[in-house]
Coordinates of C-alpha atoms in Angstrom, one line a residue:
M48 CA 124.4 113.4 17.0
H49 CA 126.3 110.8 15.6
I50 CA 129.3 110.2 17.5
E51 CA 132.6 108.5 15.8
S52 CA 135.3 106.6 17.7
E53 CA 138.2 107.8 18.0
S54 CA 140.5 105.4 18.7
S55 CA 140.3 101.6 19.8
F56 CA 141.3 99.1 22.2
D57 CA 140.7 95.2 22.7
V58 CA 140.0 96.0 25.7
V59 CA 138.0 99.1 27.5
V60 CA 138.2 99.3 31.4
V61 CA 135.8 101.2 33.5
G62 CA 136.0 102.1 36.7
G63 CA 139.3 102.9 38.7
G64 CA 139.3 100.5 41.9
I65 CA 141.0 97.7 43.1
A66 CA 139.1 95.8 39.9
G67 CA 139.3 98.3 37.5
C68 CA 143.4 98.6 37.8
C69 CA 143.3 94.6 38.6
A70 CA 141.3 93.5 35.3
A71 CA 143.4 96.4 33.7
I72 CA 147.1 95.4 34.6
E73 CA 146.2 91.4 33.2
A74 CA 144.5 92.6 30.5
A75 CA 147.9 94.1 29.1
R76 CA 150.0 91.6 31.0
A77 CA 148.1 89.4 28.3
G78 CA 148.5 91.3 25.0
A79 CA 146.0 93.5 24.9
S80 CA 145.4 97.5 24.4
V81 CA 143.6 98.5 27.5
C82 CA 142.0 101.7 28.0
L83 CA 140.8 102.3 31.9
A84 CA 138.1 104.9 32.2
S85 CA 136.9 106.4 35.9
A86 CA 134.6 109.4 35.9
S87 CA 136.5 110.4 39.1
G88 CA 140.2 109.4 38.7
V89 CA 142.4 106.3 38.5
F90 CA 143.0 105.2 42.6
S91 CA 138.6 105.7 43.1
G92 CA 136.2 104.2 44.1
S93 CA 134.9 102.1 47.0
S94 CA 138.4 100.8 47.3
F95 CA 139.8 104.3 48.2
Y96 CA 137.2 105.9 49.7
P97 CA 138.3 108.2 51.9
G98 CA 136.6 108.3 54.5
T99 CA 137.4 104.6 56.4
W100 CA 139.9 104.1 59.0
G101 CA 141.3 101.1 56.7
L102 CA 140.7 98.7 54.5
G103 CA 140.6 94.6 54.7
L104 CA 141.4 91.6 53.2
V105 CA 140.2 88.2 54.3
G106 CA 140.7 84.6 52.9
P107 CA 141.4 81.1 54.0
R108 CA 144.4 80.6 56.7
D109 CA 145.3 77.6 54.7
A110 CA 143.9 75.2 52.3
V111 CA 142.9 73.3 55.3
D112 CA 140.0 76.2 55.2
I113 CA 139.3 76.6 52.1
D114 CA 135.7 74.7 53.0
D115 CA 134.9 76.0 55.9
M116 CA 135.0 79.8 54.5
V117 CA 132.8 78.4 51.5
E118 CA 130.8 76.8 53.8
T119 CA 130.6 79.9 55.9
I120 CA 129.6 82.2 53.1
L121 CA 127.2 80.4 52.2
H122 CA 125.7 80.1 55.4
V123 CA 125.8 83.6 56.1
G124 CA 124.2 83.7 52.2
R125 CA 120.8 82.5 53.3
G126 CA 120.8 80.7 50.0
A127 CA 121.2 84.1 48.1
A128 CA 125.3 82.8 46.9
D129 CA 126.6 80.9 43.8
A130 CA 127.8 77.2 45.4
A131 CA 129.9 77.3 42.4
L132 CA 130.9 81.0 42.6
V133 CA 132.1 81.1 46.1
D134 CA 134.0 77.6 45.6
S135 CA 136.0 79.1 43.2
F136 CA 135.7 82.6 44.3
V137 CA 137.9 81.1 47.7
R138 CA 140.2 79.3 45.9
G139 CA 141.0 81.9 43.9
I140 CA 142.1 84.5 46.9
P141 CA 145.4 83.1 48.0
E142 CA 146.7 83.6 44.7
A143 CA 146.0 86.7 44.4
I144 CA 147.4 88.1 47.3
A145 CA 150.4 86.5 46.2
A146 CA 150.2 88.5 42.9
L147 CA 149.8 91.3 44.9
E148 CA 152.4 91.5 46.5
A149 CA 154.6 90.5 43.6
M150 CA 153.2 94.3 42.4
G151 CA 155.0 95.4 45.5
V152 CA 152.4 96.6 47.5
S153 CA 153.0 95.6 50.9
L154 CA 150.0 94.5 53.0
K155 CA 149.4 95.0 56.5
R156 CA 149.5 91.7 58.6
P157 CA 148.4 92.6 62.7
A158 CA 150.9 92.4 65.8
N159 CA 148.7 90.3 67.3
P160 CA 146.0 88.1 64.7
D161 CA 144.6 86.0 67.7
E162 CA 142.5 88.1 68.8
P163 CA 138.9 88.1 68.5
Q164 CA 138.3 91.3 66.7
Y165 CA 140.1 90.2 63.8
I166 CA 137.5 87.7 63.2
P167 CA 135.6 88.8 60.4
C168 CA 132.6 90.4 60.3
F169 CA 129.4 87.5 60.4
D170 CA 132.2 84.7 60.8
H171 CA 132.7 82.4 63.3
S172 CA 136.3 81.8 62.9
L173 CA 139.8 83.5 62.5
R174 CA 141.1 83.7 58.5
M175 CA 144.3 84.9 57.1
W176 CA 143.4 88.7 57.6
R177 CA 146.3 91.7 55.5
G178 CA 145.5 95.4 56.0
L179 CA 145.7 97.7 52.5
E180 CA 147.5 100.9 52.5
R181 CA 146.6 103.1 50.0
D182 CA 150.1 104.7 49.2
S183 CA 151.3 101.3 48.4
M184 CA 148.7 100.6 46.1
E185 CA 149.2 103.0 44.7
R186 CA 152.1 102.4 43.8
G187 CA 151.9 99.4 43.3
F188 CA 149.6 99.5 40.8
G189 CA 150.6 103.2 38.9
R190 CA 153.8 101.3 38.3
A191 CA 152.2 98.1 37.1
L192 CA 149.7 100.4 34.7
C193 CA 152.3 102.1 33.2
E194 CA 153.9 99.0 32.8
G195 CA 151.7 97.3 30.5
G196 CA 151.3 101.0 28.9
V197 CA 147.4 101.4 29.5
V198 CA 146.0 104.2 28.4
R199 CA 144.3 106.0 30.9
F200 CA 140.9 108.1 30.4
D201 CA 140.0 110.3 33.8
G202 CA 137.6 112.6 34.4
C203 CA 134.9 110.3 31.4
E204 CA 132.2 108.5 32.9
L205 CA 130.3 105.4 30.4
L206 CA 127.4 106.5 29.4
D207 CA 126.6 103.9 26.5
I208 CA 127.9 100.4 24.8
T209 CA 127.2 99.8 21.7
M210 CA 127.3 96.0 20.5
D211 CA 127.3 94.0 16.9
N212 CA 125.4 91.2 16.3
G213 CA 125.1 90.2 20.2
C214 CA 128.5 91.2 20.9
V215 CA 129.9 93.9 22.9
R216 CA 131.7 96.5 20.0
G217 CA 132.6 100.3 21.8
A218 CA 131.7 102.5 24.3
L219 CA 130.1 106.1 25.1
F220 CA 131.8 108.3 27.4
F221 CA 131.4 111.5 28.2
D222 CA 134.5 113.6 28.8
R223 CA 134.2 115.6 32.7
S224 CA 137.4 118.0 31.6
A225 CA 136.5 118.1 28.1
K226 CA 133.0 119.0 28.4
R227 CA 132.5 116.8 25.2
F228 CA 131.7 113.0 24.1
R229 CA 134.4 110.4 23.5
A230 CA 133.9 106.9 21.4
V231 CA 135.9 103.9 21.5
S232 CA 135.5 101.2 20.1
C233 CA 137.3 97.2 21.7
G234 CA 136.5 93.8 21.2
A235 CA 136.0 93.6 25.0
I236 CA 134.5 95.4 28.5
V237 CA 134.7 94.9 31.8
L238 CA 132.7 96.7 34.3
A239 CA 133.8 98.0 37.2
G240 CA 131.8 101.0 38.2
G241 CA 131.0 100.2 42.3
G242 CA 128.0 99.6 43.9
V243 CA 124.1 101.4 44.1
A244 CA 125.7 103.6 47.8
G245 CA 125.2 106.6 45.2
L246 CA 121.5 106.7 44.7
Y247 CA 121.2 107.3 48.6
K248 CA 121.5 110.8 50.0
R249 CA 124.4 109.8 53.2
S250 CA 126.1 107.3 51.6
L251 CA 130.1 106.1 52.5
S252 CA 131.4 105.4 48.9
A253 CA 132.9 107.3 46.3
S254 CA 131.6 110.8 45.0
G255 CA 132.2 108.9 41.7
N256 CA 129.4 106.3 41.8
S257 CA 126.9 107.0 39.9
A258 CA 125.6 103.5 40.0
T259 CA 124.6 103.2 36.5
V260 CA 127.1 100.7 35.2
Q261 CA 124.6 98.1 36.5
A262 CA 122.1 99.7 34.2
I263 CA 124.5 99.6 31.6
A264 CA 124.9 95.5 31.8
A265 CA 121.3 94.7 31.6
R266 CA 120.7 97.0 28.3
C267 CA 123.1 94.7 27.2
G268 CA 121.4 91.6 28.4
A269 CA 123.2 90.7 30.9
R270 CA 121.3 89.4 34.5
L271 CA 121.4 91.3 37.5
V272 CA 121.1 89.5 41.4
N273 CA 120.8 89.9 44.6
L274 CA 119.9 93.8 44.1
E275 CA 118.1 94.3 47.4
F276 CA 120.9 93.1 49.9
M277 CA 123.3 95.9 50.5
Q278 CA 124.8 96.8 53.8
V279 CA 123.6 99.6 55.7
M280 CA 126.7 100.5 58.4
P281 CA 127.2 102.9 60.9
G282 CA 128.8 106.6 60.3
L283 CA 129.7 109.5 61.5
V284 CA 127.1 112.2 61.4
A285 CA 129.2 114.7 63.8
P286 CA 131.5 116.0 64.5
R287 CA 131.9 115.3 61.4
R288 CA 130.5 113.2 58.3
N289 CA 130.7 110.7 55.6
I290 CA 132.6 108.8 58.1
V291 CA 132.5 105.1 58.9
F292 CA 132.1 104.2 62.2
N293 CA 134.5 100.5 63.4
E294 CA 131.8 98.6 65.4
K295 CA 134.2 97.2 67.5
A296 CA 134.2 100.6 69.6
F297 CA 130.7 99.9 70.6
R298 CA 132.2 97.4 72.9
F299 CA 133.0 100.5 74.9
A300 CA 130.7 102.9 74.0
R301 CA 127.2 104.5 76.0
A302 CA 125.0 105.3 73.1
W303 CA 120.8 106.5 73.7
D304 CA 117.8 106.5 71.7
A305 CA 115.7 109.2 69.8
S306 CA 113.9 109.9 73.2
G307 CA 117.2 109.8 75.1
E308 CA 117.1 105.7 77.0
P309 CA 120.2 104.6 77.1
I310 CA 120.5 101.3 74.4
E311 CA 120.7 98.3 76.4
R312 CA 124.4 97.1 77.1
D313 CA 124.3 93.4 76.1
V314 CA 123.3 95.1 72.6
L315 CA 125.6 97.5 72.2
E316 CA 127.8 94.4 72.4
A317 CA 126.2 92.2 70.2
R318 CA 126.6 94.7 67.9
S319 CA 129.9 95.0 68.5
E320 CA 130.5 92.2 66.1
H321 CA 129.6 93.3 62.6
G322 CA 129.6 96.6 60.8
P323 CA 127.0 96.3 58.0
F324 CA 122.9 95.9 59.7
S325 CA 121.6 92.7 59.7
C326 CA 118.1 91.3 60.6
E327 CA 119.0 87.7 62.2
R328 CA 121.7 89.7 65.0
A329 CA 121.1 90.3 68.6
G330 CA 122.7 93.5 67.4
A331 CA 119.5 94.9 65.0
P332 CA 117.5 96.9 67.7
L333 CA 120.6 99.1 67.6
D334 CA 120.2 100.0 64.1
F335 CA 116.2 100.4 64.4
A336 CA 116.7 103.2 67.2
M337 CA 119.4 104.8 65.1
E338 CA 117.1 104.8 61.6
A339 CA 114.5 106.1 64.5
C340 CA 116.5 108.9 65.2
G341 CA 116.5 110.7 62.0
D342 CA 119.2 112.9 59.8
E343 CA 120.6 114.0 63.8
G344 CA 122.0 110.7 64.2
M345 CA 121.9 109.2 67.4
E346 CA 124.4 110.6 70.7
I347 CA 127.2 107.8 71.5
A348 CA 130.5 108.3 73.6
C349 CA 133.4 106.0 73.3
D350 CA 135.9 105.1 76.1
V351 CA 138.4 104.0 74.5
G352 CA 142.2 103.3 75.8
D353 CA 145.2 101.9 75.5
G354 CA 143.9 98.3 77.2
S355 CA 141.6 98.3 74.4
P356 CA 142.3 95.8 71.8
E357 CA 144.7 96.6 69.0
F358 CA 141.5 96.7 66.3
V359 CA 140.2 99.7 67.8
R360 CA 143.7 101.6 68.6
T361 CA 144.2 101.6 65.3
F362 CA 140.8 103.5 64.0
S363 CA 140.4 105.7 67.3
G364 CA 144.2 106.4 65.9
W365 CA 143.1 106.7 62.5
L366 CA 140.2 108.7 63.6
E367 CA 142.1 111.6 65.8
R368 CA 144.9 111.7 63.1
E369 CA 143.4 111.8 59.9
C370 CA 139.4 113.5 60.9
G371 CA 140.6 115.4 63.9
V372 CA 137.9 113.9 65.9
S373 CA 139.2 112.1 69.2
A374 CA 137.1 108.6 69.9
S375 CA 136.2 109.3 72.9
A376 CA 134.2 113.1 72.4
P377 CA 130.8 112.9 72.1
A378 CA 129.1 111.7 68.7
R379 CA 126.3 111.0 66.8
I380 CA 125.8 108.6 64.1
A381 CA 123.2 107.2 61.2
P382 CA 122.9 105.1 59.1
Y383 CA 124.9 104.6 55.9
A384 CA 124.2 102.9 52.7
H385 CA 127.5 101.4 52.1
A386 CA 128.1 98.7 49.7
S387 CA 126.4 96.2 47.2
N388 CA 126.2 92.5 47.9
G389 CA 124.8 91.3 44.5
G390 CA 125.1 93.3 41.2
I391 CA 125.5 91.8 37.6
A392 CA 125.3 88.3 37.3
I393 CA 129.3 86.5 36.4
D394 CA 130.9 83.6 36.1
E395 CA 134.0 82.5 37.3
H396 CA 136.1 84.1 34.6
G397 CA 134.1 87.0 35.1
S398 CA 131.2 86.9 32.4
C399 CA 128.4 88.2 32.1
G400 CA 127.0 86.3 30.1
V401 CA 126.9 88.8 27.0
P402 CA 130.0 88.1 24.1
G403 CA 132.3 90.9 25.3
L404 CA 131.2 91.9 28.1
F405 CA 132.6 90.6 31.9
A406 CA 132.4 93.0 35.3
A407 CA 134.1 92.4 38.1
G408 CA 134.2 94.3 42.1
E409 CA 131.1 95.7 43.6
C410 CA 129.2 95.9 40.9
T411 CA 128.7 92.1 40.8
G412 CA 126.6 89.7 42.3
G413 CA 126.9 86.0 43.2
M414 CA 129.5 85.8 45.2
H415 CA 127.8 87.0 48.0
G416 CA 124.3 87.1 49.8
A417 CA 122.0 88.2 52.2
D418 CA 124.9 89.2 54.3
R419 CA 128.5 89.3 53.4
I420 CA 131.6 88.4 55.4
G421 CA 134.0 91.4 56.3
G422 CA 137.0 91.8 53.9
L423 CA 135.4 89.6 51.0
A424 CA 134.5 93.1 49.2
S425 CA 139.3 93.8 48.1
A426 CA 139.2 89.8 48.1
N427 CA 136.6 89.8 45.0
A428 CA 137.5 93.0 43.4
L429 CA 141.1 90.9 43.8
V430 CA 140.4 88.2 42.3
F431 CA 137.4 88.9 39.3
G432 CA 138.9 92.0 38.6
R433 CA 142.0 89.9 37.6
R434 CA 140.2 87.1 35.8
A435 CA 137.8 89.4 33.7
G436 CA 141.0 90.9 32.6
V437 CA 142.5 87.6 31.8
A438 CA 139.1 86.5 30.3
A439 CA 138.6 90.2 28.0
A440 CA 141.7 89.8 26.8
K441 CA 141.7 86.0 25.4
F442 CA 138.7 87.4 24.9
A443 CA 139.8 90.0 22.5
R444 CA 142.2 88.2 20.9
G445 CA 139.7 85.6 19.6
F446 CA 137.8 89.0 17.7
A447 CA 141.1 89.7 17.3
G448 CA 142.0 86.8 15.1
G449 CA 138.5 86.5 13.0
G450 CA 137.8 83.3 14.7
A451 CA 134.2 82.9 14.8
N452 CA 133.7 81.4 18.0
A453 CA 136.0 83.7 20.4
R454 CA 134.3 83.0 23.7
S455 CA 134.6 84.3 27.0
E456 CA 136.1 81.4 28.9
T457 CA 139.7 81.2 29.9
S458 CA 140.2 77.3 30.7
G459 CA 143.8 76.9 30.4
F460 CA 145.1 80.2 29.8
A461 CA 146.6 82.0 33.0
S462 CA 147.9 85.2 34.1
V463 CA 151.3 85.6 33.2
D464 CA 153.6 87.1 36.8
T465 CA 153.9 90.6 37.7
L466 CA 156.8 92.8 34.9
A467 CA 159.4 93.3 36.5
S468 CA 159.3 96.5 38.8
G469 CA 162.1 99.6 38.5
C470 CA 161.2 100.2 35.2
G471 CA 161.2 104.1 35.3
L472 CA 158.0 105.1 34.0
D473 CA 156.4 108.1 35.3
V474 CA 153.0 107.1 36.6
G475 CA 151.6 110.8 36.0
S476 CA 152.9 110.4 32.0
C477 CA 150.1 107.6 31.4
R478 CA 147.7 109.6 29.8
D479 CA 145.9 109.0 25.9
S480 CA 147.8 111.9 24.4
D481 CA 151.1 110.2 24.5
A482 CA 149.9 106.5 25.1
E483 CA 151.9 104.8 21.8
G484 CA 154.7 106.3 23.3
I485 CA 154.5 104.7 26.6
A486 CA 152.6 101.0 25.2
A487 CA 156.0 101.4 23.0
K488 CA 158.9 102.5 25.3
S489 CA 156.9 99.3 28.0
D490 CA 157.5 97.0 25.0
S491 CA 161.0 97.6 24.7
R492 CA 161.8 97.7 28.4
N493 CA 159.7 95.0 29.3
G494 CA 159.4 92.3 26.2
C495 CA 155.6 93.1 26.8
C496 CA 153.5 90.1 27.9
A497 CA 155.9 87.0 27.9
G498 CA 156.4 86.2 24.5
D499 CA 152.7 87.1 23.4
S500 CA 153.3 90.2 21.1
R501 CA 150.9 93.4 21.5
F502 CA 147.2 92.5 19.6
R503 CA 144.6 95.2 18.7
S504 CA 141.3 94.9 17.7
R505 CA 140.3 94.7 14.4
C506 CA 137.0 95.9 15.1
G507 CA 137.0 99.1 13.6
S508 CA 135.6 102.3 14.0
V509 CA 131.7 102.9 15.4
S510 CA 129.1 105.5 15.8
F511 CA 127.0 106.4 18.9
G512 CA 123.6 108.2 18.2
V513 CA 122.9 111.1 20.7
E514 CA 119.9 112.7 20.9
E515 CA 120.5 116.3 21.3
R516 CA 117.7 116.6 23.6
A517 CA 118.0 117.7 27.7
Y518 CA 116.7 117.3 31.1
P519 CA 117.7 120.7 32.3
A520 CA 116.6 119.9 35.9
S521 CA 119.3 116.6 36.0
G522 CA 120.3 117.4 39.6
V523 CA 116.9 118.3 40.4
A524 CA 115.4 114.9 40.2
L525 CA 118.7 112.9 41.5
R526 CA 118.3 114.7 44.5
E527 CA 114.4 113.2 44.1
L528 CA 115.6 109.9 43.6
R529 CA 117.7 110.0 46.8
E530 CA 115.2 111.0 49.1
T531 CA 113.0 108.4 47.8
M532 CA 115.5 105.9 48.2
S533 CA 116.7 106.7 51.5
T534 CA 112.8 106.7 52.3
H535 CA 112.4 103.8 51.6
C536 CA 114.6 101.8 50.8
M537 CA 117.6 101.5 54.1
I538 CA 117.5 99.6 56.8
S539 CA 113.5 99.4 57.3
R540 CA 111.2 98.1 54.3
D541 CA 107.8 97.6 54.0
A542 CA 105.4 96.8 50.5
D543 CA 104.1 99.6 51.1
G544 CA 106.8 102.2 51.0
L545 CA 108.7 100.4 48.4
K546 CA 105.9 99.8 46.0
A547 CA 105.7 104.2 47.3
A548 CA 109.7 103.8 45.8
A549 CA 108.8 102.0 42.5
S550 CA 105.7 104.4 41.5
A551 CA 108.4 107.9 42.6
I552 CA 110.6 106.5 40.5
S553 CA 108.6 105.6 37.6
A554 CA 106.8 109.2 37.8
L555 CA 110.6 110.6 37.5
Q556 CA 111.5 108.4 34.9
E557 CA 108.2 110.0 32.7
R558 CA 109.5 113.4 33.8
V559 CA 112.7 113.1 32.6
G560 CA 111.6 111.7 29.3
E561 CA 108.6 114.5 28.1
A562 CA 110.9 117.3 30.1
A563 CA 113.8 115.8 27.7
C564 CA 112.7 117.7 24.5
A565 CA 114.4 121.3 26.7
P566 CA 116.8 123.2 24.4
V567 CA 120.6 122.3 25.9
A568 CA 120.8 126.0 26.5
S569 CA 118.7 126.0 30.1
F570 CA 120.7 124.5 31.1
G571 CA 122.7 126.1 34.2
S572 CA 120.2 128.3 34.2
E573 CA 119.2 129.8 37.6
S574 CA 117.2 127.5 38.7
E575 CA 119.5 124.6 38.0
P576 CA 123.0 126.3 38.0
A577 CA 125.6 124.3 36.6
S578 CA 127.7 123.9 39.6
E579 CA 125.1 122.7 41.6
L580 CA 124.2 119.7 39.4
M581 CA 127.8 118.7 38.8
S582 CA 127.5 118.3 42.0
A583 CA 124.0 116.2 42.9
S584 CA 125.3 114.0 40.1
G585 CA 128.1 112.8 42.1
L586 CA 131.0 114.6 40.0
A587 CA 133.4 117.6 41.3
P588 CA 132.4 121.8 40.0
S589 CA 134.2 123.1 36.9
S590 CA 134.9 126.7 36.7
S591 CA 134.8 126.4 33.4
P592 CA 131.3 126.6 31.0
C593 CA 129.4 123.4 31.0
S594 CA 129.4 123.3 26.8
D595 CA 126.2 121.6 25.3
A596 CA 127.2 118.1 26.1
A597 CA 126.9 118.6 29.7
P598 CA 123.6 118.7 29.6
I599 CA 122.8 115.6 27.9
A600 CA 125.2 113.1 29.2
A601 CA 123.0 114.4 32.9
T602 CA 120.0 113.2 31.3
M603 CA 121.6 109.7 30.1
R604 CA 123.4 109.6 33.5
I605 CA 119.9 109.8 35.6
R606 CA 117.5 107.6 33.2
L607 CA 120.5 105.3 33.9
Q608 CA 120.4 105.7 37.2
L609 CA 116.3 106.1 37.9
E610 CA 116.5 102.5 35.9
T611 CA 119.2 100.8 37.9
A612 CA 117.3 102.0 41.3
S613 CA 114.0 100.8 39.4
A614 CA 115.6 97.0 39.5
T615 CA 116.9 98.2 42.9
V616 CA 113.3 98.2 44.5
A617 CA 111.9 95.5 42.2
A618 CA 114.3 92.9 43.9
M619 CA 113.6 94.4 47.2
L620 CA 109.4 94.2 46.7
A621 CA 110.1 90.8 45.3
R622 CA 112.1 89.4 48.5
K623 CA 109.2 88.9 50.5
E624 CA 110.7 88.0 53.6
S625 CA 113.3 89.3 55.9
C626 CA 116.8 88.1 55.0
G627 CA 120.7 89.3 56.7
S628 CA 120.3 92.7 55.4
H629 CA 116.9 92.8 53.7
Y630 CA 114.7 93.5 56.5
R631 CA 110.8 94.1 55.4
S632 CA 108.8 94.9 58.8
D633 CA 105.6 94.0 57.2
A634 CA 107.1 90.3 56.7
A635 CA 105.4 87.4 58.6
R636 CA 106.7 86.1 61.7

């Protein structure tokens, strides 16, 4: 079937986390008409994951601290991070934090900032630490999105990008609520769709994290880097599941391996210094022992009291208040796929090297390496989300103006200051159904974008050809993929296991390809209920029956997930040495 674009925007942003929201806000402030699409809705993604006790943000303490922070990131990255990108990144953090506060977002400041517990994971020094609060971010971002007239496509997942003469020209979405495809034409696209943790059966990521934007970017000609460096974190499996375990609590804990033997005190002390696993740290034996405990998890008990550091007390208070779990109660923990250190390669402005295609946040790579300093994921989303939005708007401006040499560079083009707050716009009303009215209201109330008139891309209509074929067991295929990745690609990896994973993924790709000619009516059969497939795909089930578009979209999604997984396994195979978060048990010693 052919799907014609139903609307046109200068910039389409994909992803509702911090990076996506920042990109949409800045693109709108630069005068662009903007659509923000997210499979799980705005204020989603790993940025707003409900199973974590808090979201930290770090940056240099002052100008003198910048060079040391850059050097530390490169050291922790073990040669896998891009030096120029890291330097630009760190220098952009203070400005990004100031812009966040100017937006009305309140940031936590530690009462005891000199406590050693505030030294970020894998770092050697105290940095500027700020805590991000979901409610404050939602209010600040929501107001700014409405002020900019940003149109929201909630519940819409990106499945394809169309290009013309090597340049991005449109996006194809599947609307989960309406059970239909919807296409838009555009001048530029910003990908902010999260990392690859959704490819694993145990994951500390948002349910809508489908790990598809990496494959979509690669299809467009973008480069993927450092995919082998994926963070694995300890998380609770009992008495509650899918909750991040605060590594600082290891210092006040007792734990037992699979045979019931206690973990040595010096290992627990060493493991308290970093959240994600790293094979180069003295606490690594705890992670190996935890992995050996299997799905049942490692038994652990914490002794947290009033004399514990502020960082630990904050975690234990949140755990009891929000999750109903006492930090001192017996629990079990297991390894969870958490966050990606690699992804789509970008430059300092968020350009993917493909005209009109930009990216930001966890789906990108280059600014981190083998290990990532704690708190830099949030900083990455802020800095490159803002820059990608500005660069995408500039690119779309060049295209809208007919410029044959429109480029993604943003030198000399600074983002404007925050619009005045208190415009009285209803955040909940920012939907595509009344987008034009909201944009007009925003323009009249705020003078729009610091003197720039709103421009609209002249890309005209685009059309997507979608095969009316579907694989009726996409949910089963995804579960098999997650089992494969969890078996061979978590903490301990070796050539035999990775080759087995590559072979299994290839077999799944072949199976999906060969069976994709099944009639779409077979979707939702007794063997593969529609609700089960939607749940396995990271999307909430719906009580309404699926239309023919749903199984087609599910087939497109699993193909993309398999491509991302294949690229991830290939990267793990290619790096034969153990390095940071990438551990090869068969590496030469």
